[in-house]
Coordinates of C-alpha atoms and ligand atoms in Angstrom, one line a residue:
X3 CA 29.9 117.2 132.0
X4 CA 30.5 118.4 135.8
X5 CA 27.5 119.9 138.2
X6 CA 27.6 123.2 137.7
X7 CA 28.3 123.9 141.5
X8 CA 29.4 121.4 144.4
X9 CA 28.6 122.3 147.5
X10 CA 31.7 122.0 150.5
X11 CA 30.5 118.9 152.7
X12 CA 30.4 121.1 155.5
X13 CA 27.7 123.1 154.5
X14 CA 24.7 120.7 155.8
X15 CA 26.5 118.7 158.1
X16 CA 24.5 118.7 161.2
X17 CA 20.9 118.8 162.3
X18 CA 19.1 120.8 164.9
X19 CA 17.4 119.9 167.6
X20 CA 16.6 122.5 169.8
X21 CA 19.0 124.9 170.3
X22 CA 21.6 122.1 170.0
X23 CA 23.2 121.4 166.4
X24 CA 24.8 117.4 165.7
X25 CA 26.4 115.6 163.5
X26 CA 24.7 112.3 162.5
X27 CA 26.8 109.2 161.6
X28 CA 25.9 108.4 158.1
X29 CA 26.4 111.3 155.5
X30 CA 23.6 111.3 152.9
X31 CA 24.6 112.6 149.2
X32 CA 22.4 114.2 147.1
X33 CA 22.6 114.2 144.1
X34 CA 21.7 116.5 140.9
X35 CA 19.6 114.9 138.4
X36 CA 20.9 117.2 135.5
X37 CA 24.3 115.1 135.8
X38 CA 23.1 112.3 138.0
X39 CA 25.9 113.1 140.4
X40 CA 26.3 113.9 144.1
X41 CA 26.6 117.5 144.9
X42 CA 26.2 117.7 148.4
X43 CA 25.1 115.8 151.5
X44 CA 23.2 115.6 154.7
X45 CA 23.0 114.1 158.3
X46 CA 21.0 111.0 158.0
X47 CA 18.7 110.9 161.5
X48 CA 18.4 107.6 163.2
X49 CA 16.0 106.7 166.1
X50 CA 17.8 108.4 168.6
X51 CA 17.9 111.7 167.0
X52 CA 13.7 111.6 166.0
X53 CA 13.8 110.8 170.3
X54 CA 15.6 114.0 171.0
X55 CA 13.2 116.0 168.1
X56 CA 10.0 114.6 169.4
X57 CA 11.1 115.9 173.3
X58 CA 12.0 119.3 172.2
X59 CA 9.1 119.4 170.5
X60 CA 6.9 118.3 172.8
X61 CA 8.8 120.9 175.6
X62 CA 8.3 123.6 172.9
X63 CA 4.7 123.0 172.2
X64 CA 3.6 123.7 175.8
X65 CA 5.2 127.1 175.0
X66 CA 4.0 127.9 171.5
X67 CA 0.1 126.7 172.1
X68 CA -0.2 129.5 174.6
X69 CA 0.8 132.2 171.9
X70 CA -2.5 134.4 170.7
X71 CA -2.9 133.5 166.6
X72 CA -1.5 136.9 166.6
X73 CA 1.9 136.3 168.0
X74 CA 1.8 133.3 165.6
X75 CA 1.3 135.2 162.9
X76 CA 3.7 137.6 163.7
X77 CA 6.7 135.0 163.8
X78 CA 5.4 133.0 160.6
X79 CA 5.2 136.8 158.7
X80 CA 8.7 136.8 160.1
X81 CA 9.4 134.0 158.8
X82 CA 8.2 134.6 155.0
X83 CA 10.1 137.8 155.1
X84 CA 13.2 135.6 156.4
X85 CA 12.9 133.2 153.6
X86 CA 12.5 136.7 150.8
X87 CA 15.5 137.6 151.6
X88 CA 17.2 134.2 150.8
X89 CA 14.9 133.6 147.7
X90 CA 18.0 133.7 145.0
X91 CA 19.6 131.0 147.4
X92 CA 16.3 128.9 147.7
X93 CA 16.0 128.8 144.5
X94 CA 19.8 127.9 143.2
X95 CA 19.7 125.1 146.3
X96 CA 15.9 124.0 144.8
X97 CA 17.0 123.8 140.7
X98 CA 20.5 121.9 142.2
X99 CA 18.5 119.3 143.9
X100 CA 14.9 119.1 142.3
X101 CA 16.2 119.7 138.9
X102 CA 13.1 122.5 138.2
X103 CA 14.6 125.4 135.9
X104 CA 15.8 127.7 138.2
X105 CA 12.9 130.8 136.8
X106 CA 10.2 128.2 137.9
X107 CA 12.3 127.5 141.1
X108 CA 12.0 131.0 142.0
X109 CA 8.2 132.1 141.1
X110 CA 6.4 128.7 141.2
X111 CA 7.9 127.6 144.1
X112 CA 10.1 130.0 146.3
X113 CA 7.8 133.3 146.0
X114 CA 4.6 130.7 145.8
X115 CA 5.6 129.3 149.0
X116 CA 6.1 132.7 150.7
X117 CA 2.7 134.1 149.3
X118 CA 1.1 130.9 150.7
X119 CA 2.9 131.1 154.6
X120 CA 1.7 134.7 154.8
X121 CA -1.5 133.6 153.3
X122 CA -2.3 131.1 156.1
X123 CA -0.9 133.5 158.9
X124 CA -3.9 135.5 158.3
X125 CA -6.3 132.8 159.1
X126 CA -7.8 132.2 161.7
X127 CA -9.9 128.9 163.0
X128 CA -12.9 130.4 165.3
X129 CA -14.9 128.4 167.5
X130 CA -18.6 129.0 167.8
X131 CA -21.4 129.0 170.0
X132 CA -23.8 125.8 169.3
X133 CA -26.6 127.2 171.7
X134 CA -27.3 129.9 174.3
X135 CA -30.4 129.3 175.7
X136 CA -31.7 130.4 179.3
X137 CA -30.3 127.0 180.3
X138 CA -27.2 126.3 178.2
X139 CA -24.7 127.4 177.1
X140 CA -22.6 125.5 174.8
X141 CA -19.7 126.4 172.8
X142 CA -17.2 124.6 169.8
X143 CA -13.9 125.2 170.1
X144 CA -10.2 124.0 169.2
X145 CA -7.4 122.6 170.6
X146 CA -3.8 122.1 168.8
X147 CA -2.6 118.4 168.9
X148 CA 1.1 118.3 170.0
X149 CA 3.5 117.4 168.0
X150 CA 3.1 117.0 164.3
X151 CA 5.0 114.7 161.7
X152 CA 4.8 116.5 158.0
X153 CA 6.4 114.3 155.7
X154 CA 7.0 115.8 151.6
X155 CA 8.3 114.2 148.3
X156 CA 10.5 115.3 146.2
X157 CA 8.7 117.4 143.2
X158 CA 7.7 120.4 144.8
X159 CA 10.3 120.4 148.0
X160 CA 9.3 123.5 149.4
X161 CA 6.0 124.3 148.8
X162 CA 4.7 121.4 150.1
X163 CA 6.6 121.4 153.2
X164 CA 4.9 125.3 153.5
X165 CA 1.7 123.9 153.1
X166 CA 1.8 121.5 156.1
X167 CA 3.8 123.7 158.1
X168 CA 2.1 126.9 157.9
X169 CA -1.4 125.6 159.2
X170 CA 0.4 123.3 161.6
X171 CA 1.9 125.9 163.5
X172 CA -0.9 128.5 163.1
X173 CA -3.0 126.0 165.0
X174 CA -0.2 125.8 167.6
X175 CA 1.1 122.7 167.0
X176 CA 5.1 122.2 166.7
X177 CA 6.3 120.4 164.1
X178 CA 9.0 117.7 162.4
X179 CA 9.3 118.0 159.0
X180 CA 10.6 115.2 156.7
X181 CA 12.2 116.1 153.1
X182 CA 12.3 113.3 151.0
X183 CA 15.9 112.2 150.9
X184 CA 16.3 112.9 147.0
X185 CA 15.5 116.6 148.0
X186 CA 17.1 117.4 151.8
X187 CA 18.3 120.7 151.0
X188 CA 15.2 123.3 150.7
X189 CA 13.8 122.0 153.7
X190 CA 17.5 122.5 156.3
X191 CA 18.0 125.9 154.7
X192 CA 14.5 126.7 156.1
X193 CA 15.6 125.1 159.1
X194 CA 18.7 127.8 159.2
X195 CA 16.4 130.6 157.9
X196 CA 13.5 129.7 160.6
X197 CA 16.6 129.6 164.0
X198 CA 16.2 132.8 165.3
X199 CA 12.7 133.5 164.4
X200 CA 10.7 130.2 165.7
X201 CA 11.8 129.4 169.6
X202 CA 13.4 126.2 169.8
X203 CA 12.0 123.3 169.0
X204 CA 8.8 124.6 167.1
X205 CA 10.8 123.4 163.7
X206 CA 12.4 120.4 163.9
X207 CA 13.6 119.1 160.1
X208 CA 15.3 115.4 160.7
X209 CA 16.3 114.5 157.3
X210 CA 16.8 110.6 156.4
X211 CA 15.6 107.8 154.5
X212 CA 12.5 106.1 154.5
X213 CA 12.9 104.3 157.3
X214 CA 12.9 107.6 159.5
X215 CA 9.5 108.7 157.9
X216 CA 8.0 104.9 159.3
X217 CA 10.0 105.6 162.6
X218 CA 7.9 109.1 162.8
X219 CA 4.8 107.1 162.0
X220 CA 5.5 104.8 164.6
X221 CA 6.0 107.1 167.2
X222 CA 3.8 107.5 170.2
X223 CA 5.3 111.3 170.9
X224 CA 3.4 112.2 167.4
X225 CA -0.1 113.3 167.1
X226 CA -0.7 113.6 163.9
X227 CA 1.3 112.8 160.5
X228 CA 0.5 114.8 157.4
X229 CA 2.0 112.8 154.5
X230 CA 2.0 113.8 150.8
X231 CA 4.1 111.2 148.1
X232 CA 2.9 107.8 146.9
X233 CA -0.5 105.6 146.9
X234 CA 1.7 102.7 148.4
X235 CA 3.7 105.0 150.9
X236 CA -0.5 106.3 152.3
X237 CA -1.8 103.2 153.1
X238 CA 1.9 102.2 155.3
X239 CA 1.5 105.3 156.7
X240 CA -2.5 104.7 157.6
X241 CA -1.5 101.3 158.8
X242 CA 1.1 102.2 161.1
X243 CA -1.1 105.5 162.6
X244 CA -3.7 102.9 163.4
X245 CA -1.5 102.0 166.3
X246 CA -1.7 105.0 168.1
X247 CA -4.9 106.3 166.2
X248 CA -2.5 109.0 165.4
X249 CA -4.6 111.4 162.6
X250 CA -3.1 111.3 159.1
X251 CA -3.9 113.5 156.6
X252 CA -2.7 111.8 153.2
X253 CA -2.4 114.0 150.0
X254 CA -1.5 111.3 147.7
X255 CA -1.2 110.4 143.6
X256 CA -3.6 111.3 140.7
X257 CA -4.3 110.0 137.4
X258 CA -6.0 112.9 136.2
X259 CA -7.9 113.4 133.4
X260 CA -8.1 116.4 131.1
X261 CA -11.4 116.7 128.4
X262 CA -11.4 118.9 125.6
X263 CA -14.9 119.7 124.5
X264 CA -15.5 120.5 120.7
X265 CA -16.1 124.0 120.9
X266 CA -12.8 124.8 123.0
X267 CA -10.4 127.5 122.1
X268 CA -7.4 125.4 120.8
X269 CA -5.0 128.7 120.5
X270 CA -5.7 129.7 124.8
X271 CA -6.1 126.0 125.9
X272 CA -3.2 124.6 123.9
X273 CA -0.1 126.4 126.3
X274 CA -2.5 125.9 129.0
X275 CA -2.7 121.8 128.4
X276 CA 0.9 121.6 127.3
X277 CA 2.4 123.3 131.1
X278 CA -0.5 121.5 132.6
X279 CA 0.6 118.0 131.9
X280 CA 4.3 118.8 131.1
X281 CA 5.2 121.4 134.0
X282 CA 8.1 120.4 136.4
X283 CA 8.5 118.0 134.2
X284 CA 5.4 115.7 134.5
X285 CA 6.1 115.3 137.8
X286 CA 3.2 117.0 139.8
X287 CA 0.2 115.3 141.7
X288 CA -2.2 117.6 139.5
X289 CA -0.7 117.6 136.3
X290 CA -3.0 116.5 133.4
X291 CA -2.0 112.7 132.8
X292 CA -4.7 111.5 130.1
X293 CA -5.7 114.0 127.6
X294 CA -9.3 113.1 126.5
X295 CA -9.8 115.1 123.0
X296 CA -12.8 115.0 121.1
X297 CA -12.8 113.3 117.8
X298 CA -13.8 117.0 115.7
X299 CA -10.4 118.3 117.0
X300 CA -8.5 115.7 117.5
X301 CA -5.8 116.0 114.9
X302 CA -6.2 119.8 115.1
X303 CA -5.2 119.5 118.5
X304 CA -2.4 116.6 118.4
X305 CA -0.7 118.7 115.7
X306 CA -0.7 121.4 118.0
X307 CA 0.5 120.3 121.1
X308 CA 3.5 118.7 119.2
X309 CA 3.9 122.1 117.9
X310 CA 4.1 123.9 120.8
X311 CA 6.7 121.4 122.2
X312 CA 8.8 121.2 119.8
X313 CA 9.2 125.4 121.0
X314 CA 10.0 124.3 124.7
X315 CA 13.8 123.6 125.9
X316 CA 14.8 121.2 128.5
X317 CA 18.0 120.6 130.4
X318 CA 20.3 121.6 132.9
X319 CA 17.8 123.6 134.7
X320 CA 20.5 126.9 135.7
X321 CA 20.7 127.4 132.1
X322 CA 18.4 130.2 131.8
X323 CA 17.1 128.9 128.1
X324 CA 15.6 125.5 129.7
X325 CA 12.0 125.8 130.3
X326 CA 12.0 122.0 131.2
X327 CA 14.5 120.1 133.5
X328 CA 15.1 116.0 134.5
X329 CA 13.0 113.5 136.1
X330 CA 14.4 114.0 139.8
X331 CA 15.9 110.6 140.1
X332 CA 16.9 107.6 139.0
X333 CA 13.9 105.2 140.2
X334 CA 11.7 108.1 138.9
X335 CA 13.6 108.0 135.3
X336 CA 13.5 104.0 135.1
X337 CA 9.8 104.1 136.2
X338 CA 9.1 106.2 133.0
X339 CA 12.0 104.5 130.8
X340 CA 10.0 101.4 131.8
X341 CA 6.5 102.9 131.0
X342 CA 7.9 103.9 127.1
X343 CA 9.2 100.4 126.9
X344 CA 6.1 99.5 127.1
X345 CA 4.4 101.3 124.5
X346 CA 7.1 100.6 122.3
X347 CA 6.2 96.9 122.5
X348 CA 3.0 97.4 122.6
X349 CA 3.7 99.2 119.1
X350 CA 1.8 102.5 120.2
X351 CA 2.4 105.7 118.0
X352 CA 4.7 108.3 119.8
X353 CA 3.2 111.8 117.6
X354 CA 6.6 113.4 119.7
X355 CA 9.1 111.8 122.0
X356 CA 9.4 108.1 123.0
X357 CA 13.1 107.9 122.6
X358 CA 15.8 108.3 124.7
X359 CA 17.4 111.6 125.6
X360 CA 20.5 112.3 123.6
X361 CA 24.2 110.5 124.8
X362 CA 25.2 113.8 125.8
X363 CA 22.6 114.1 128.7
X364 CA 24.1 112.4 131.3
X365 CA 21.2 112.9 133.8
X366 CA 17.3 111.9 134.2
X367 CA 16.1 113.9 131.2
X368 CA 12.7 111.8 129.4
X369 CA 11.7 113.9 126.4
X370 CA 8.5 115.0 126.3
X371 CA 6.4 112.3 124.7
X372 CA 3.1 112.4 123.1
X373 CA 1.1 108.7 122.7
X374 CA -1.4 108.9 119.9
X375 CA -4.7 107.0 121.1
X376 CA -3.5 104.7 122.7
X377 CA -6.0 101.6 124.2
X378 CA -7.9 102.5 127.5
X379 CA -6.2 99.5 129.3
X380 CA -2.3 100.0 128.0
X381 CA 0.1 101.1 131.2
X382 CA 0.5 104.9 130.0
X383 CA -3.2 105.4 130.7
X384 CA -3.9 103.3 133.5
X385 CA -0.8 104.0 135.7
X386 CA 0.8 107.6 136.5
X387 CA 3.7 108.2 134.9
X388 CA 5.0 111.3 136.8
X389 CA 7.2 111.7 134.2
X390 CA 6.9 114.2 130.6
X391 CA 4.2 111.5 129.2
X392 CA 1.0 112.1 127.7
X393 CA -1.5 109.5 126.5
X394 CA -3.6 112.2 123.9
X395 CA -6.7 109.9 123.7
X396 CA -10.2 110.2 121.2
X397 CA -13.4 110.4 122.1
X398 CA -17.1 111.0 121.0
X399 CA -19.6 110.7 123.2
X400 CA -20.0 112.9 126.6
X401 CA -21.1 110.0 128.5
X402 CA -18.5 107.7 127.4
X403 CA -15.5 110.1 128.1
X404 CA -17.5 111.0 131.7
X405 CA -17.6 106.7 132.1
X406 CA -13.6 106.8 131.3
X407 CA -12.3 109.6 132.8
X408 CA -13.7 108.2 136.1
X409 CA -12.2 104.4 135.1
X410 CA -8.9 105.1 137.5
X411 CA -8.7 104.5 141.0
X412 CA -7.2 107.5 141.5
X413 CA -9.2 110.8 142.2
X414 CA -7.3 114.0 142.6
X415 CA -8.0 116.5 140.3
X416 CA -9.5 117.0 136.7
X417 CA -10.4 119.5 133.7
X418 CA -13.0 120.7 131.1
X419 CA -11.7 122.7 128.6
X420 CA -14.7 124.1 126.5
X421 CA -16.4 127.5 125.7
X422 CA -20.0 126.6 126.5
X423 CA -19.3 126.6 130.7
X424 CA -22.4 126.0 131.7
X425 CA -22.0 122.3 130.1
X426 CA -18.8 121.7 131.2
X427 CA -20.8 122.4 134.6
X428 CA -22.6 119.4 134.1
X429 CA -19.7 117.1 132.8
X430 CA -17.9 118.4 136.0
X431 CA -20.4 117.2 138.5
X432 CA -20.3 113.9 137.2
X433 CA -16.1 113.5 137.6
X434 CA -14.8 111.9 140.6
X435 CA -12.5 114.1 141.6
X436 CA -11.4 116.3 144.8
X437 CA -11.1 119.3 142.7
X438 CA -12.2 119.9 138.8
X439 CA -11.0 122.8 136.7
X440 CA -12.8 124.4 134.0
X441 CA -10.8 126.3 131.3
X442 CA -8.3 126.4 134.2
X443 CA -6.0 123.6 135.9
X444 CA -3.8 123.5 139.0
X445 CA -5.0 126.4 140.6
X446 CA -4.6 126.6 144.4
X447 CA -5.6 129.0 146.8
X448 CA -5.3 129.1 150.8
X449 CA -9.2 129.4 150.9
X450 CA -9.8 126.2 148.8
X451 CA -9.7 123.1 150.5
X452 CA -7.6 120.2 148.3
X453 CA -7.9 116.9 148.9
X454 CA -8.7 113.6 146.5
X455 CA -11.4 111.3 146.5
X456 CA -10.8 107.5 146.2
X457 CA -6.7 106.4 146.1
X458 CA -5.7 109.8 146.1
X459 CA -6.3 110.4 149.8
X460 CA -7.8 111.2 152.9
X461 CA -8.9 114.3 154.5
X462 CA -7.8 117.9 153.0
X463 CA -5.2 120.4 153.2
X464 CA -6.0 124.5 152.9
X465 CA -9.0 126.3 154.0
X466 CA -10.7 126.3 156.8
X467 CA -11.2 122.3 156.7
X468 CA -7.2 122.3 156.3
X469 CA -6.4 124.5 159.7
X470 CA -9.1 122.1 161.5
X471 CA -7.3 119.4 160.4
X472 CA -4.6 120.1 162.4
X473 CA -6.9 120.9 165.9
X474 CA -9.0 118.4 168.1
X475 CA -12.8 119.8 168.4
X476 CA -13.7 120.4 171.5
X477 CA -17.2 121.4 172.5
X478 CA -17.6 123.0 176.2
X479 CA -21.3 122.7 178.0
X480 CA -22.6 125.1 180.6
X481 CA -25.6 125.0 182.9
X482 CA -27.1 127.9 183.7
Ligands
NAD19 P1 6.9 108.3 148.3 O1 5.6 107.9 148.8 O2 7.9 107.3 147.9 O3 7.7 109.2 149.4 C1 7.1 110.4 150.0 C2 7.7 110.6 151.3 O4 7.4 109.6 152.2 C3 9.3 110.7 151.3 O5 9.7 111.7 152.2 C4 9.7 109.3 151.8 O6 11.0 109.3 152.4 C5 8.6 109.0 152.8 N1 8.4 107.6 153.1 C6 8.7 106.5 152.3 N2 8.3 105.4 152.9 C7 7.7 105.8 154.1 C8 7.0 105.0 155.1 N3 7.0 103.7 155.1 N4 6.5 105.7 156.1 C9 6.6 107.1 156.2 N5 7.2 107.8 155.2 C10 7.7 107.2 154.2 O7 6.5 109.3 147.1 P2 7.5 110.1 146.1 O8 7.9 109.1 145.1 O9 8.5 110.9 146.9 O10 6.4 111.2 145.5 C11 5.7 111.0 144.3 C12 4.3 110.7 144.7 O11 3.7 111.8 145.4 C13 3.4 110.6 143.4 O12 2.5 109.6 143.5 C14 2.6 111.9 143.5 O13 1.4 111.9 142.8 C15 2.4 112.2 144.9 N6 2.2 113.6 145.2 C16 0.9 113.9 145.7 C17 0.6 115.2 146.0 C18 -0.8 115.6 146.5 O14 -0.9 116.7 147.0 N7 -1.8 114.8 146.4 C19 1.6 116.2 145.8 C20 2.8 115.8 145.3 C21 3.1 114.5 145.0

C-alpha cells in the first residue's frame, strides 16, 4: 500500500525567520501513520537558528506591544480569515501527518481552531483601579512579557498551537512555536498563511526535535514557555525554567475518569461515551480513559458500547468511510501494543478488540478495545493509554467510585453521566479534577479557563486567567 499523496521535498524546505527564509542542514521526514511511511519533510532548527528566532522576536516585540488590542485583533481576524481560505489544505496536510479522518480534520480541528483565534481576538484583559481615594490613586494593570516559547504535541497539531498563540499575541507578546516533530506540517503552513499578515518576526515556527524544545527552555531571550504534551516532558520543562524563572504554563496528561450513574440515559450517553474515550483515536488529554459503570447497568451498557463500535470504521483517514484513524506514531503504537500485552498476560477479558490490527494495515492502527472489569491496580487503569483503550469498570457504592476515580495522580478532566443533576452536583464537587462534565465531556470554550490539578499541570489556558497568563501585573501608585 502507498501514501496516498507524497509531498515534493521542496515544499517545506526552509524556515523563516523574519523576513528571511533558510535552509536547515538536517531534513526531518514525516511520516504518515496510515502506512508508517515518510511523506514529506522539514528543516530541522539547531541552536543557531532558535538565536536568529529569539532576536527577531525580540526586535519585533518592541513593535507589536505598542499596537492598541484593536490593531491586534484586526491582524489575528486577518489571520483566521487567512487560514479559511486554506481550510481544505489544512485539513489534507493535518489527516496526512496526524492521521485524524480528514471530516474531523476539517470541523474539529481546522474550523475549531479558526472559531477559537477569532474567539480570543475579541477579548480583552482590562486593568482596574484598586483605590481612588482623596490621597491615592492606585491602579492594576498589564504588561506583555517578550518573547514566548509555545511548544504542542502531536494529537491535536493545530488547535493547540491556536490556543497558545492567540492569547499570546493578543497580550502583545511575539511568539516561537514548536510542533512536535511527528506533526511539523500544520504548524509551517500557518507560518506561510500568517507572512504577510503578522509583521516580521511576531510568528516564528522553528521546527525540530526534542532537543530544540529544551534549547527554547533553556533560553534566556524567552519569557515565558507554554508547553502542552507529557507528565515527564512538564516537569523537564519546570526544571529547566527554574533557571531563568522563566513562567511556564504546563497543560499536561490525564487519566480521566468517566461515572455512569444508575438512572443515566444509556441510548444519549452511549455515542456520547464511545467518541468521548475513542475520538482521534484515544489520543486526546480529555478523553474518557476509565469508564466507571454502575453495577444495575453494567452489562446493559458494556453490550452497548461494543455495539456501537462494532458500527464505527477506522483506517486510512482520507477515505471518507473512516470515522477512526492510527495511533500517530510508532512509540505511540508500541506504548499501547505494550499496554494490551499486558492485559493479555494478565488474562483480562477484552468484551471488543485486544488483538492486533489486520496484516493488511501497514500503519499504527490499535482496534478499539474494550477491558471488561479489569482490577483497580492493572496498567490499563492506572496508566494513560492515549491509544483506542477502555478499561469499562463496576461499581456500587457512590463513595467508593468518588474514592477511585480520584486514586490517579493525574487530574485533568472528568464526567457524570446521570439524569438526577442535582446529585451528580454533589459527586462532582468531590472529583479532583480541573474541569468535570456532567452529561457532557470535552467541551471548551474561550471563556472557560482549563487547566488540571495535581500531575496534569500548572496554571490554565483560556479565559480571562489564560490571557493574564501571558502578561506581568503591574500595579501603579499615585499620591495625590
Ligand atoms: P511530549 O511531552 O513527548 O512532547 C510534547 C512536546 O514537547 C513536543 O513538541 C516535544 O518535541 C517537546 N519536548 C520533548 N522533550 C522536551 C524537552 N525536554 N523540553 C521541551 N520540550 C520538549 O508529549 P507527546 O507525546 O507529544 O504528547 C502526548 C501527551 O500530551 C499526553 O500525555 C497527553 O495527555 C498530553 N496532552 C495534554 C493536553 C492538555 O491540554 N493537558 C493536550 C494534549 C495532549
Amino acid at each position: 500500500m502507498k501514501p496516498h499523496r507524497i509531498l515534493p521535498e521542496e515544499r517545506f524546505s526552509t524556515l523563516l525567520l523574519g523576513d528571511v527564509r533558510v535552509r536547515a542542514a538536517r531534513p526531518q521526514p514525516v511520516i504518515n501513520p496510515a502506512y508508517g511511511t515518510a511523506f514529506a519533510s522539514v528543516p530541522q532548527a539547531d541552536p543557531e537558528h532558535l538565536e536568529r528566532a529569539v532576536g527577531v522576536a525580540q526586535d519585533a516585540f518592541r513593535r507589536w506591544r505598542a499596537l492598541s488590542w484593536e490593531e491586534r485583533q484586526a491582524h489575528l481576524e486577518a489571520l483566521a480569515d487567512r487560514m479559511a481560505q486554506a481550510r481544505d489544505e489544512l485539513a489534507d496536510l493535518l489527516t496526512l501527518e496526524q492521521g485524524k479522518p480528514r471530516h474531523s480534520a476539517a470541523i474539529g480541528e481546522v474550523d475549531y481552531a479558526i472559531g477559537w483565534l477569532r474567539g480570543i481576538a475579541g477579548q480583552r484583559l482590562n486593568g482596574r483601579v484598586l483605590e481612588e481615594s482623596l490621597h491615592h490613586h492606585v491602579e492594576q494593570s498589564y504588561a506583555p512579557l517578550g518573547v514566548v516559547g509555545l511548544i504542542v504535541p502531536w494529537n491535536f497539531p493545530l488547535c493547540l498551537a491556536i490556543w497558545k498563540l492567540a492569547p499570546a499575541l493578543m497580550t502583545g507578546n511575539t511568539a516561537i512555536l514548536k510542533p512536535s516533530p511527528y506533526t511539523p506540517l500544520t504548524a509551517l503552513r500557518l507560518a506561510e498563511l500568517a507572512e504577510d499578515i503578522l509583521p516580521p518576526g511576531v510568528l516564528t515556527v522553528l521546527t525540530g526535535d526534542d532537543a530544540l524544545g529544551q534549547w527554547m527552555v533553556d533560553h534566556p531571550g524567552i519569557a515565558k514557555i507554554s508547553f502542552t504534551g507529557s507528565a515527564a516532558t512538564g516537569r523537564k520543562v519546570m526544571t529547566g525554567a527554574a533557571t531563568h524563572l522563566k513562567r511556564v504554563t504546563l497543560e499536561l496528561g490525564g487519566n480521566d475518569p468517566a461515572i455512569v450513574l444508575p438512572d443515566a440515559d444509556l441510548d444519549a450517553c452511549v455515542p456520547q461515551l464511545f467518541w468521548g474515550a475513542f475520538g482521534n483515536s484515544g489520543q486526546w488529554c480529555v478523553g474518557i480513559k476509565r469508564l466507571y459503570v454502575h453495577d444495575d447497568i453494567y452489562s446493559q451498557l458494556l453490550d452497548a458500547l461494543v455495539a456501537y463500535a462494532r458500527s464505527v470504521p477506522m483506517g486510512d483517514g482520507m477515505d471518507p468511510v473512516n470515522q477512526l484513524g492510527p495511533l500517530q506514531n510508532a512509540r505511540q503504537y508500541a506504548k499501547v501494543r505494550d499496554i494490551l500485552d499486558d492485559c493479555a498476560r494478565q488474562g483480562l477479558r477484552f468484551a471488543l478488540g485486544g488483538e492486533r490490527a489486520a496484516p493488511d494495515q501497514a500503519g499504527y492502527f490499535v482496534p478499539v478495545t474494550l477491558v471488561d472489569d479489569p482490577p483497580d491496580d492493572s496498567r490499563v487503569v492506572v496508566e494513560e493509554a492515549f491509544g483506542p483503550v477502555l478499561p469499562v469498570l463496576r461499581y456500587r457504592d457512590f463513595d467508593d467510585v468518588v474514592r477511585r476515580a480520584n486514586d490517579t495522580e493525574y487530574g485533568l478532566g472528568a464526567s457524570i453521566w446521570g439524569r438526577d443533576t442535582a446529585f451528580a452536583q454533589t459527586l462532582a464537587e468531590r472529583l479532583e479534577a480541573g474541569t468535570v462534565w456532567i452529561n457532557e465531556v470535552y467541551v471548551h470554550g474561550v471563556d472557560f479557563p482549563f487547566g488540571g490539578h495535581k500531575l496534569s499541570g500548572l496554571g490554565v489556558e483560556h479565559g480571562a486567567e489564560g490571557l493574564a497568563a501571558y502578561a506581568n501585573l503591574k500595579i501603579r501608585m499615585t499620591a495625590r
